[in-house]
Short mmCIF file of C-alpha atoms in Angstrom, two decimals:
data_model
loop_
_atom_site.label_atom_id
_atom_site.label_comp_id
_atom_site.label_asym_id
_atom_site.label_seq_id
_atom_site.Cartn_x
_atom_site.Cartn_y
_atom_site.Cartn_z
CA MET A 1 -13.95 29.29 33.83
CA PRO A 2 -17.41 30.84 33.90
CA VAL A 3 -17.78 33.90 35.96
CA GLN A 4 -20.88 33.99 38.06
CA ASP A 5 -22.53 37.34 38.07
CA ARG A 6 -23.94 37.85 41.53
CA THR A 7 -23.53 41.61 41.78
CA VAL A 8 -27.26 42.14 41.48
CA GLU A 9 -27.94 39.74 44.31
CA PHE A 10 -25.26 41.47 46.34
CA LYS A 11 -26.78 44.83 45.63
CA ALA A 12 -30.19 43.52 46.59
CA CYS A 13 -28.79 42.24 49.90
CA VAL A 14 -27.08 45.56 50.57
CA ASP A 15 -30.23 47.47 49.85
CA SER A 16 -32.36 45.32 52.08
CA ILE A 17 -29.88 45.60 54.97
CA ARG A 18 -29.70 49.37 54.60
CA ASN A 19 -33.43 49.62 54.72
CA ARG A 20 -33.47 47.50 57.86
CA SER A 21 -31.11 49.83 59.75
CA PRO A 22 -32.89 52.21 62.24
CA ALA A 23 -33.71 55.74 60.99
CA PRO A 24 -33.50 58.86 63.30
CA SER A 25 -36.76 59.39 65.26
CA ARG A 26 -37.58 62.89 64.09
CA LEU A 27 -37.52 61.87 60.51
CA GLN A 28 -39.45 58.76 61.26
CA ALA A 29 -42.52 59.85 59.37
CA GLU A 30 -40.44 60.88 56.43
CA ALA A 31 -38.46 57.72 56.84
CA LYS A 32 -41.66 55.72 56.86
CA GLN A 33 -42.80 57.46 53.73
CA ARG A 34 -39.45 56.95 52.18
CA LEU A 35 -39.53 53.38 53.36
CA LEU A 36 -42.90 52.97 51.74
CA GLN A 37 -41.63 54.45 48.54
CA ASN A 38 -38.50 52.39 48.89
CA GLY A 39 -40.69 49.42 49.54
CA GLU A 40 -42.57 50.05 46.36
CA ARG A 41 -39.42 50.63 44.51
CA GLU A 42 -37.95 47.72 46.37
CA VAL A 43 -40.73 45.59 45.09
CA ARG A 44 -39.91 46.77 41.65
CA LYS A 45 -36.20 46.50 42.33
CA SER A 46 -36.46 43.11 43.91
CA ASP A 47 -38.49 42.05 40.92
CA PHE A 48 -35.80 43.47 38.75
CA SER A 49 -33.03 41.96 40.81
CA ARG A 50 -34.76 38.60 40.87
CA MET A 51 -35.16 38.55 37.12
CA ALA A 52 -31.64 39.83 36.64
CA GLY A 53 -30.34 37.18 39.00
CA ALA A 54 -32.19 34.46 37.14
CA ILE A 55 -30.79 35.72 33.86
CA GLY A 56 -27.30 35.77 35.30
CA ARG A 57 -27.61 32.19 36.48
CA ASP A 58 -28.87 31.09 33.08
CA ILE A 59 -25.99 32.81 31.36
CA SER A 60 -23.50 31.08 33.63
CA SER A 61 -25.00 27.64 33.01
CA THR A 62 -25.01 28.32 29.26
CA THR A 63 -21.36 29.27 29.46
CA ILE A 64 -20.57 25.98 31.17
CA LYS A 65 -22.37 24.06 28.41
CA LEU A 66 -20.55 26.09 25.81
CA GLY A 67 -17.27 25.11 27.41
CA LYS A 68 -18.26 21.46 27.13
CA LEU A 69 -19.25 21.90 23.50
CA ALA A 70 -15.95 23.60 22.73
CA GLN A 71 -14.20 20.63 24.30
CA LEU A 72 -16.14 18.20 22.12
CA ALA A 73 -15.70 20.23 18.96
CA LYS A 74 -11.97 20.48 19.41
CA ARG A 75 -11.51 16.75 18.97
CA LYS A 76 -9.92 16.14 15.65
CA THR A 77 -10.11 12.35 15.59
CA LEU A 78 -11.40 10.77 12.46
CA PHE A 79 -13.54 8.08 13.97
CA ASP A 80 -14.52 8.92 17.51
CA ASP A 81 -16.51 11.97 16.53
CA ARG A 82 -19.78 12.24 18.42
CA PRO A 83 -22.05 14.17 16.10
CA VAL A 84 -25.23 13.30 17.97
CA GLU A 85 -23.94 14.71 21.23
CA ILE A 86 -22.50 17.76 19.57
CA SER A 87 -25.69 18.58 17.69
CA GLU A 88 -27.83 17.97 20.79
CA LEU A 89 -25.61 20.16 22.90
CA SER A 90 -25.52 22.93 20.32
CA SER A 91 -29.30 22.91 19.98
CA ILE A 92 -29.67 23.06 23.77
CA ILE A 93 -27.28 25.99 23.91
CA LYS A 94 -29.14 27.74 21.12
CA GLN A 95 -32.43 27.32 22.96
CA ASP A 96 -30.88 28.66 26.14
CA ILE A 97 -29.52 31.68 24.36
CA ALA A 98 -32.91 32.39 22.81
CA LYS A 99 -34.58 32.04 26.20
CA ILE A 100 -32.12 34.39 27.83
CA ASN A 101 -32.72 36.79 24.99
CA HIS A 102 -36.44 36.74 25.70
CA GLN A 103 -35.86 37.19 29.39
CA ILE A 104 -33.65 40.18 28.78
CA ALA A 105 -36.24 41.65 26.43
CA ALA A 106 -38.93 41.14 29.06
CA LEU A 107 -36.72 42.67 31.70
CA LYS A 108 -36.09 45.64 29.48
CA ALA A 109 -39.79 46.09 28.82
CA HIS A 110 -40.44 45.85 32.52
CA LEU A 111 -37.69 48.34 33.16
CA GLY A 112 -39.01 50.68 30.50
CA GLY A 113 -42.41 50.60 32.15
CA ALA A 114 -40.92 51.23 35.57
CA GLN A 115 -38.89 54.12 34.26
CA GLN A 116 -41.94 55.78 32.81
CA GLN A 117 -43.57 55.64 36.20
CA SER A 118 -40.57 57.18 37.91
CA LYS A 119 -40.87 60.67 39.19
CA GLY A 120 -37.53 61.94 38.10
CA THR A 121 -35.89 62.44 41.49
CA SER A 122 -32.15 62.15 41.57
CA ALA A 123 -32.19 58.97 43.65
CA GLU A 124 -34.53 57.33 41.25
CA LYS A 125 -32.48 58.55 38.34
CA GLN A 126 -29.50 56.83 39.88
CA ILE A 127 -31.51 53.71 40.45
CA ASN A 128 -32.68 53.76 36.86
CA GLU A 129 -29.15 54.28 35.68
CA HIS A 130 -28.02 51.38 37.87
CA ASN A 131 -30.75 49.16 36.47
CA ASN A 132 -29.81 50.07 32.94
CA ASN A 133 -26.18 49.32 33.68
CA VAL A 134 -27.12 45.92 35.06
CA LEU A 135 -29.18 45.25 31.98
CA MET A 136 -26.35 46.23 29.71
CA LEU A 137 -23.98 44.01 31.67
CA LEU A 138 -26.29 41.07 31.15
CA GLN A 139 -26.59 41.84 27.48
CA THR A 140 -22.84 42.03 27.00
CA LYS A 141 -22.46 38.73 28.80
CA LEU A 142 -25.02 37.16 26.50
CA ALA A 143 -23.28 38.65 23.48
CA ASP A 144 -19.99 37.14 24.64
CA THR A 145 -21.62 33.76 25.05
CA SER A 146 -23.15 33.94 21.60
CA VAL A 147 -19.84 34.92 20.04
CA GLY A 148 -18.20 31.98 21.78
CA PHE A 149 -20.93 29.69 20.49
CA LYS A 150 -20.42 30.92 16.96
CA ASP A 151 -16.68 30.32 17.22
CA VAL A 152 -17.27 26.79 18.42
CA LEU A 153 -19.60 26.13 15.50
CA GLU A 154 -17.07 27.48 13.05
CA LEU A 155 -14.38 25.32 14.60
CA ARG A 156 -16.66 22.32 14.33
CA THR A 157 -17.37 22.89 10.63
CA GLN A 158 -13.68 23.38 10.03
CA ASN A 159 -12.89 20.07 11.69
CA LEU A 160 -15.65 18.33 9.76
CA LYS A 161 -14.25 19.67 6.52
CA GLU A 162 -10.79 18.42 7.44
CA SER A 163 -12.04 14.99 8.41
CA LYS A 164 -13.97 14.75 5.15
CA GLU A 165 -10.82 15.63 3.24
CA ARG A 166 -8.95 12.95 5.13
CA THR A 167 -11.60 10.33 4.33
CA ASP A 168 -11.40 11.44 0.72
CA GLN A 169 -7.70 10.72 0.74
CA PHE A 170 -8.48 7.15 1.69
CA ILE A 171 -11.45 6.81 -0.62
CA SER A 172 -10.51 9.18 -3.39
CA SER A 173 -13.66 10.28 -5.12
CA THR A 174 -14.46 12.81 -7.84
CA ALA A 175 -17.47 14.06 -5.91
CA ALA A 176 -15.24 15.79 -3.37
CA ALA A 177 -15.26 18.95 -5.42
CA VAL A 178 -19.06 18.95 -5.51
CA ARG A 179 -19.20 18.49 -1.77
CA GLN A 180 -17.09 21.47 -0.96
CA THR A 181 -19.06 24.07 -2.84
CA PRO A 182 -22.22 23.72 -0.73
CA GLN A 183 -20.13 24.43 2.32
CA ASN A 184 -18.86 27.60 0.80
CA SER A 185 -22.20 28.86 -0.35
CA LEU A 186 -24.48 28.02 2.56
CA LEU A 187 -22.30 28.40 5.60
CA PHE A 188 -20.46 31.53 4.60
CA GLY A 189 -23.47 33.04 2.92
CA GLY A 190 -25.36 32.68 6.16
CA GLN A 191 -22.95 34.92 7.93
CA GLY A 192 -23.70 37.72 5.52
CA LYS A 193 -27.33 37.96 6.59
CA ARG A 194 -28.03 40.99 8.71
CA ASP A 195 -31.71 40.88 9.40
CA PRO A 196 -32.51 42.15 12.90
CA MET A 197 -35.60 40.69 14.50
CA GLY A 198 -37.62 43.83 13.90
CA ASP A 199 -36.92 44.96 17.41
CA GLY A 200 -38.39 48.40 17.58
CA SER A 201 -38.12 48.71 21.34
CA ALA A 202 -34.37 48.42 21.18
CA ARG A 203 -34.00 51.91 19.78
CA ASP A 204 -35.65 53.62 22.71
CA VAL A 205 -32.80 53.60 25.14
CA LYS A 206 -30.21 55.98 23.94
CA GLY A 207 -27.32 53.87 22.97
CA LYS A 208 -27.43 51.40 25.70
CA GLY A 209 -29.72 49.22 23.72
CA ARG A 210 -27.16 48.53 21.04
CA ALA A 211 -26.29 45.23 22.60
CA LEU A 212 -29.74 43.79 22.05
CA PRO A 213 -30.00 43.94 18.25
CA ASP A 214 -26.47 42.54 18.13
CA ASN A 215 -27.66 39.60 20.14
CA ASP A 216 -30.58 39.11 17.80
CA MET A 217 -28.36 39.32 14.76
CA LEU A 218 -25.96 36.87 16.30
CA ALA A 219 -28.77 34.49 17.16
CA LEU A 220 -30.02 34.72 13.60
CA ASP A 221 -26.56 34.07 12.24
CA LEU A 222 -26.37 30.95 14.33
CA ASP A 223 -29.74 29.88 12.94
CA ALA A 224 -28.52 30.44 9.41
CA ALA A 225 -25.32 28.58 10.14
CA GLU A 226 -27.16 25.63 11.62
CA GLY A 227 -29.69 25.55 8.76
CA GLY A 228 -26.97 25.76 6.18
CA PHE A 229 -25.21 22.91 7.87
CA GLY A 230 -28.31 20.70 7.69
CA GLY A 231 -28.86 21.44 4.01
CA GLN A 232 -25.26 20.72 3.31
CA SER A 233 -25.48 17.28 4.89
CA GLN A 234 -28.52 16.58 2.70
CA GLN A 235 -26.61 17.44 -0.43
CA MET A 236 -23.75 15.31 0.72
CA GLN A 237 -26.16 12.38 1.09
CA LEU A 238 -27.34 12.69 -2.52
CA VAL A 239 -23.78 12.85 -3.77
CA GLU A 240 -22.91 9.88 -1.62
CA GLN A 241 -25.64 7.81 -3.27
CA GLN A 242 -24.09 8.35 -6.66
CA ASP A 243 -20.79 7.87 -4.98
CA THR A 244 -21.80 4.35 -3.95
CA TYR A 245 -22.62 3.39 -7.53
CA ILE A 246 -19.43 4.86 -8.86
CA GLN A 247 -17.45 3.26 -6.07
CA SER A 248 -18.90 -0.15 -6.78
CA ARG A 249 -17.99 0.22 -10.42
CA ALA A 250 -14.53 1.31 -9.44
CA THR A 251 -14.04 -1.71 -7.19
CA ALA A 252 -15.28 -4.07 -9.91
CA ILE A 253 -12.87 -2.57 -12.40
CA GLU A 254 -10.06 -2.75 -9.88
CA SER A 255 -10.70 -6.44 -9.35
CA ILE A 256 -10.58 -6.96 -13.11
CA GLU A 257 -7.28 -5.09 -13.21
CA SER A 258 -5.83 -7.27 -10.45
CA THR A 259 -7.04 -10.41 -12.23
CA ILE A 260 -5.29 -9.29 -15.40
CA ALA A 261 -2.12 -8.60 -13.47
CA GLU A 262 -2.33 -12.07 -11.95
CA LEU A 263 -2.73 -13.56 -15.38
CA GLY A 264 0.35 -11.70 -16.53
CA GLN A 265 2.29 -13.15 -13.64
CA ILE A 266 1.10 -16.65 -14.42
CA PHE A 267 2.20 -16.25 -18.03
CA SER A 268 5.68 -15.15 -17.07
CA GLN A 269 5.96 -18.07 -14.63
CA LEU A 270 4.99 -20.35 -17.46
CA ALA A 271 7.65 -18.86 -19.69
CA THR A 272 10.29 -19.37 -16.98
CA MET A 273 9.38 -23.02 -16.52
CA VAL A 274 9.50 -23.70 -20.23
CA ALA A 275 12.90 -22.00 -20.48
CA GLU A 276 14.24 -24.25 -17.72
CA GLN A 277 12.99 -27.28 -19.50
CA ARG A 278 14.73 -26.25 -22.69
CA GLU A 279 18.08 -27.15 -21.16
CA THR A 280 16.84 -30.59 -20.23
CA VAL A 281 15.62 -31.12 -23.75
CA GLN A 282 19.03 -30.16 -25.10
CA ARG A 283 20.72 -32.74 -22.88
CA ILE A 284 18.32 -35.38 -24.11
CA ASP A 285 19.08 -34.33 -27.65
CA ALA A 286 22.82 -34.67 -27.14
CA ASP A 287 22.37 -38.03 -25.49
CA THR A 288 20.27 -39.35 -28.33
CA ILE A 289 22.89 -38.31 -30.85
CA ASP A 290 25.55 -40.10 -28.84
CA ILE A 291 23.46 -43.20 -28.72
CA ALA A 292 22.92 -43.17 -32.45
CA GLU A 293 26.61 -42.69 -33.03
CA ASN A 294 27.61 -45.49 -30.70
CA VAL A 295 25.17 -47.90 -32.13
CA SER A 296 26.26 -47.19 -35.67
CA GLY A 297 29.92 -47.52 -34.68
CA ALA A 298 29.27 -50.82 -33.01
CA GLN A 299 27.46 -52.06 -36.08
CA ARG A 300 30.44 -51.12 -38.22
CA GLU A 301 32.80 -53.04 -36.00
CA LEU A 302 30.56 -56.07 -36.10
CA LEU A 303 30.38 -55.86 -39.85
CA LYS A 304 34.15 -55.65 -40.02
CA TYR A 305 34.43 -58.59 -37.77
CA TYR A 306 31.97 -60.53 -39.85
CA ALA A 307 33.82 -59.59 -42.97
CA SER A 308 37.10 -60.63 -41.44
CA ILE A 309 35.63 -63.88 -40.25
CA SER A 310 34.13 -64.75 -43.60
CA SER A 311 37.30 -63.78 -45.49
CA ASN A 312 39.50 -65.76 -43.14
CA ARG A 313 38.06 -69.06 -44.23
CA TRP A 314 41.42 -70.75 -44.93
CA LEU A 315 42.58 -70.02 -41.45
CA MET A 316 39.33 -71.28 -40.10
CA LEU A 317 39.58 -74.50 -42.20
CA LYS A 318 43.03 -75.05 -40.85
CA VAL A 319 41.86 -74.49 -37.31
CA PHE A 320 38.93 -76.80 -37.76
CA GLY A 321 41.10 -79.45 -39.43
CA VAL A 322 43.38 -79.47 -36.41
CA LEU A 323 40.40 -79.77 -34.17
CA ILE A 324 38.98 -82.74 -36.13
CA VAL A 325 42.35 -84.48 -36.06
CA PHE A 326 42.50 -84.11 -32.30
CA PHE A 327 38.92 -85.29 -32.00
CA LEU A 328 39.62 -88.36 -34.12
CA VAL A 329 42.74 -89.07 -32.09
CA PHE A 330 40.75 -88.96 -28.87
CA ILE A 331 38.06 -91.30 -30.24
CA LEU A 332 40.60 -93.75 -31.65
CA VAL A 333 42.44 -93.82 -28.39
CA SER A 334 39.26 -94.41 -26.37
CA MET P 1 -30.57 -13.97 -9.49
CA LYS P 2 -33.14 -12.40 -11.72
CA VAL P 3 -35.00 -9.30 -12.69
CA ILE P 4 -38.69 -9.55 -11.96
CA ALA P 5 -39.97 -6.41 -13.65
CA LEU P 6 -38.93 -3.26 -15.45
CA TYR P 7 -40.95 -0.05 -15.53
CA VAL P 8 -40.62 3.32 -17.17
CA LEU P 9 -42.54 5.85 -15.10
CA ARG P 10 -43.47 9.47 -15.59
CA LEU P 11 -43.69 11.74 -12.59
CA PRO P 12 -46.58 14.17 -12.37
CA GLU P 13 -46.14 17.88 -12.99
CA ASP P 14 -46.83 18.79 -9.41
CA LYS P 15 -43.56 18.40 -7.61
CA GLU P 16 -44.92 18.37 -4.10
CA THR P 17 -47.49 15.64 -4.43
CA LYS P 18 -47.11 12.44 -2.48
CA ASP P 19 -49.94 10.63 -4.21
CA ASP P 20 -48.46 7.76 -6.10
CA SER P 21 -51.45 7.17 -8.34
CA LYS P 22 -50.46 10.32 -10.23
CA VAL P 23 -47.29 8.63 -11.45
CA GLU P 24 -47.97 7.17 -14.88
CA ILE P 25 -46.48 3.94 -16.09
CA LEU P 26 -45.39 4.50 -19.65
CA CYS P 27 -43.90 1.11 -20.31
CA GLU P 28 -43.65 -2.12 -18.39
CA ALA P 29 -42.30 -5.59 -18.71
CA ASP P 30 -42.58 -8.16 -16.02
CA ASP P 31 -41.88 -11.77 -15.36
CA ALA P 32 -44.41 -12.11 -12.58
CA ASP P 33 -45.98 -15.09 -14.26
CA ASN P 34 -42.98 -17.20 -13.48
CA GLU P 35 -42.40 -15.72 -10.10
CA VAL P 36 -45.64 -16.14 -8.22
CA GLY P 37 -48.58 -18.42 -8.62
CA TYR P 38 -51.75 -17.52 -10.48
CA ILE P 39 -53.70 -16.38 -7.46
CA LYS P 40 -51.07 -13.97 -6.18
CA ARG P 41 -50.18 -12.55 -9.55
CA SER P 42 -52.33 -9.41 -9.65
CA ALA P 43 -51.63 -8.52 -6.03
CA PHE P 44 -47.95 -8.94 -6.70
CA ARG P 45 -48.14 -6.66 -9.72
CA ASP P 46 -49.95 -4.05 -7.66
CA PHE P 47 -47.34 -4.29 -4.97
CA MET P 48 -44.54 -3.76 -7.45
CA LYS P 49 -46.23 -0.84 -9.14
CA PHE P 50 -47.11 0.85 -5.89
CA SER P 51 -43.70 0.56 -4.38
CA THR P 52 -41.84 1.70 -7.48
CA ARG P 53 -44.16 4.68 -7.88
CA THR P 54 -43.76 5.69 -4.26
CA ILE P 55 -40.01 5.54 -4.42
CA ALA P 56 -39.98 7.38 -7.74
CA LEU P 57 -41.95 10.25 -6.23
CA ARG P 58 -39.24 10.77 -3.66
CA THR P 59 -36.30 10.64 -6.01
CA ASP P 60 -34.51 13.80 -7.01
CA GLU P 61 -33.10 14.47 -10.42
CA GLY P 62 -29.94 12.52 -10.97
CA GLY P 63 -30.71 10.35 -7.99
CA MET P 64 -30.71 6.61 -7.67
CA GLN P 65 -32.27 4.76 -4.81
CA MET P 66 -32.62 1.17 -3.72
CA VAL P 67 -35.17 -0.17 -1.28
CA GLU P 68 -35.24 -3.74 -0.03
CA ASP P 69 -38.62 -4.94 1.15
CA ALA P 70 -40.60 -8.18 1.34
CA GLY P 71 -37.79 -10.20 -0.16
CA TYR P 72 -37.42 -8.04 -3.28
CA LYS P 73 -35.22 -5.13 -4.15
CA MET P 74 -36.64 -2.07 -5.87
CA HIS P 75 -34.14 0.03 -7.79
CA VAL P 76 -35.12 3.47 -9.04
CA LEU P 77 -33.11 5.81 -11.22
CA ARG P 78 -34.13 9.30 -12.27
CA PRO P 79 -31.83 10.58 -15.00
CA VAL P 80 -30.75 14.20 -15.14
CA ASP P 81 -32.67 16.21 -17.78
CA GLY P 82 -34.99 13.28 -17.93
CA LYS P 83 -38.19 15.18 -18.53
CA ARG P 84 -39.64 13.58 -15.39
CA ILE P 85 -38.95 10.08 -16.65
CA VAL P 86 -37.95 7.53 -14.04
CA GLY P 87 -36.73 4.00 -14.61
CA ALA P 88 -37.55 1.31 -12.04
CA ALA P 89 -36.58 -2.33 -11.66
CA VAL P 90 -37.71 -5.01 -9.25
CA THR P 91 -35.14 -7.72 -8.65
CA ASP P 92 -34.44 -10.43 -6.12
CA PRO P 93 -32.02 -9.61 -3.32
CA GLU P 94 -28.94 -11.33 -4.78
CA TYR P 95 -28.92 -9.32 -7.97
CA PRO P 96 -25.91 -6.99 -7.85
CA ASP P 97 -26.90 -3.35 -7.32
CA ARG P 98 -24.40 -2.01 -9.75
CA VAL P 99 -25.75 -4.07 -12.62
CA ALA P 100 -29.32 -3.01 -11.80
CA GLN P 101 -28.35 0.65 -11.87
CA GLY P 102 -26.53 0.15 -15.16
CA LEU P 103 -29.59 -1.57 -16.57
CA LEU P 104 -31.82 1.31 -15.49
CA SER P 105 -29.58 3.96 -16.97
CA LYS P 106 -29.47 2.06 -20.25
CA LEU P 107 -33.24 1.64 -20.17
CA THR P 108 -33.93 5.31 -19.59
CA LYS P 109 -31.40 6.41 -22.15
CA ASP P 110 -32.82 4.16 -24.86
CA PHE P 111 -36.35 5.13 -23.97
CA LEU P 112 -35.59 8.84 -24.18
CA GLU P 113 -33.90 8.32 -27.53
CA GLU P 114 -36.53 6.18 -29.14
CA VAL P 115 -39.81 7.57 -27.91
CA PRO P 116 -40.45 11.21 -28.84
CA GLU P 117 -41.57 13.48 -26.08
CA GLU P 118 -44.99 14.27 -27.41
CA ASN P 119 -46.00 10.66 -27.02
CA PHE P 120 -45.35 10.73 -23.31
CA GLY P 121 -48.88 11.77 -22.53
CA ASN P 122 -50.45 9.12 -24.70
CA ARG P 123 -49.77 5.64 -23.49
CA ALA P 124 -51.21 3.89 -26.51
CA LYS P 125 -48.73 5.47 -28.89
CA ILE P 126 -45.67 4.36 -27.02
CA THR P 127 -43.98 1.36 -28.58
CA PHE P 128 -40.81 0.30 -26.90
CA PRO P 129 -40.35 -3.44 -27.43
CA ALA P 130 -36.77 -3.22 -26.29
CA ILE P 131 -37.95 -3.29 -22.70
CA HIS P 132 -38.94 -6.93 -23.02
CA SER P 133 -35.72 -7.96 -24.67
CA MET P 134 -33.80 -6.09 -22.00
CA LEU P 135 -35.69 -7.88 -19.27
CA ARG P 136 -34.80 -11.22 -20.82
CA LYS P 137 -31.21 -10.30 -21.48
CA TYR P 138 -30.54 -9.04 -17.99
CA GLN P 139 -31.85 -12.15 -16.29
CA ASP P 140 -28.28 -13.33 -16.30
CA PRO P 141 -26.25 -10.37 -15.13
CA LYS P 142 -22.98 -12.07 -15.99
CA GLU P 143 -23.80 -11.99 -19.67
CA ALA P 144 -25.43 -8.61 -19.88
CA ASP P 145 -23.10 -6.43 -17.88
CA PRO P 146 -19.81 -5.99 -19.76
CA ILE P 147 -17.74 -5.65 -16.62
CA MET P 148 -19.03 -8.94 -15.28
CA LYS P 149 -18.52 -10.58 -18.64
CA VAL P 150 -14.90 -9.52 -18.75
CA GLN P 151 -14.46 -10.74 -15.21
CA LYS P 152 -15.97 -14.09 -16.11
CA ASP P 153 -13.72 -14.47 -19.16
CA LEU P 154 -10.71 -13.58 -17.11
CA ASP P 155 -11.62 -16.15 -14.49
CA GLU P 156 -11.98 -18.83 -17.15
CA THR P 157 -8.66 -17.84 -18.66
CA LYS P 158 -7.08 -18.06 -15.25
CA ILE P 159 -8.40 -21.59 -14.79
CA ILE P 160 -7.07 -22.58 -18.19
CA LEU P 161 -3.71 -21.12 -17.34
CA HIS P 162 -3.57 -23.04 -14.08
CA LYS P 163 -4.20 -26.23 -16.00
CA THR P 164 -1.48 -25.26 -18.46
CA ILE P 165 1.00 -24.77 -15.68
CA GLU P 166 0.15 -28.16 -14.25
CA SER P 167 0.72 -29.81 -17.60
CA VAL P 168 3.99 -27.97 -17.99
CA LEU P 169 5.08 -29.36 -14.64
CA ASP P 170 4.18 -32.85 -15.84
CA ARG P 171 6.17 -32.26 -18.96
CA GLY P 172 9.14 -31.28 -16.88
CA GLU P 173 8.87 -34.50 -14.93
CA LYS P 174 8.72 -36.57 -18.08
CA LEU P 175 11.63 -34.75 -19.55
CA ASP P 176 13.69 -35.54 -16.49
CA ASN P 177 12.74 -39.13 -16.90
CA LEU P 178 13.81 -39.05 -20.52
CA VAL P 179 17.12 -37.50 -19.65
CA ASP P 180 17.96 -40.26 -17.24
CA ARG P 181 16.96 -42.94 -19.63
CA SER P 182 18.83 -41.52 -22.55
CA ASN P 183 21.86 -41.16 -20.34
CA ALA P 184 21.74 -44.82 -19.43
CA LEU P 185 21.17 -45.89 -23.02
CA SER P 186 24.05 -43.79 -24.16
CA SER P 187 26.48 -45.43 -21.76
CA GLN P 188 25.20 -48.86 -22.69
CA THR P 189 25.74 -48.35 -26.38
CA LYS P 190 29.19 -47.01 -25.64
CA MET P 191 30.02 -50.27 -23.90
CA PHE P 192 28.58 -52.16 -26.85
CA TYR P 193 30.75 -50.23 -29.24
CA LYS P 194 33.85 -50.82 -27.16
CA THR P 195 33.15 -54.49 -26.98
CA ALA P 196 32.56 -54.74 -30.69
CA LYS P 197 35.77 -52.88 -31.34
CA LYS P 198 37.67 -55.12 -29.00
CA GLN P 199 36.36 -58.09 -30.92
CA ASN P 200 38.04 -56.87 -34.01
CA SER P 201 41.44 -55.75 -32.87
CA CYS P 202 42.51 -58.20 -30.13
CA CYS P 203 43.60 -61.87 -30.34
CA VAL P 204 43.08 -63.17 -33.77
CA VAL P 205 41.11 -66.31 -33.06
CA MET P 206 39.94 -66.23 -29.44
#
């Protein structure tokens, strides 16, 4: 939940109310003078408080956007990833952070100028100290936001890497190894860069300005990370082109392999059918042998019969003689 | 499905230029005469040369690109260690991409082997007649690409095998027929034999 920093506005309100309260009459001249001085300083302070308030509002809105980006980046789904939104949102956040950076730098410059004009009274010293504290508060808030942004970006690249590995499992490709090395070199190399923006003014304030170069370094790291990311997607595109060619060859060869397997199946089916028919052929064979045997047996019997008939001629003559006698008898009678 | 033209290009020394007229054409073979009519021929050739040069300028080493435009596909391949040589092919849209890329890699490889590097600057000295034979051979991708040839043979074999299985089924039917018939014949001859036997043994005369 983003914390809204309204302390500066509160302080400004408190100051204005205090200045409105009535001063004792004998010190009225002094009070007027003091009021005038306060007014001047108030002008400066209200300037300061206005700018600080604006910066605080910007930081809070950036934190809200960062929360949204973290939400989007946490999604680990393979297909519903919304890279356009994520990249848009991250670029918007980066711009906001840069703008806030500039505003803080301007505020610091303004503050530095105001401090040089100060006369060194204790009240003003306190005011200056208060202003510096406010400035440092804003800077730490910005640093926190930038750190959160960097974490979200790292999370996002981690998720992208995982989703790429998962797609590789489905479409296994030899180019996966090539793809991973750019990630290692560009993204992690970018974090090693420590090139502050050449911010000479940061060294003036005694130790309270440390936050500012950190912000710059962090902003630069984000730039390097984003740039490395873009280059990495370019390299992935080139590898994917060759990937397409290799993939098409792989699919063609796979179809050939499946055709050959089909052919093998057809051959074995053929062999099975022919084996089944072998049994039928054997039955036919047996039947044909039986037929031949039967026919030859029958022929033998007929031959025997013929032989017996032709050798039995006497019996036949006798039989025929009896028949002729009967025949003659019948004719003679009729 | 055909290949319209094949080019071997040489990229200029200056890597950042985008001017395509600096890309030299070392070797070309085209079939534009059969593709477009007489009037359009030169404009068509210019179109092909311009587009292949432009794509070649934007190709990295080891990269292959394909652009489809105006009803033709331009394939470009820049081999690794190619000494700035790029192979380009213009085909019609149905030509399979994989075969075109294979053709280009073969073209560039043969070119780099046959033509020595010092001739690259001098166009007149370059003799590479293989480019024409390659253009003719690859008109039919099914014959030229070995993978497609194997696939075609396998498909034919599969058809033949289907026919074989059908004829085997017919054979089975006929064999069943034969079995029944031989069964019937066998029983008939058995009856014949019995009758003939009975003739012999039983009553002597009748």
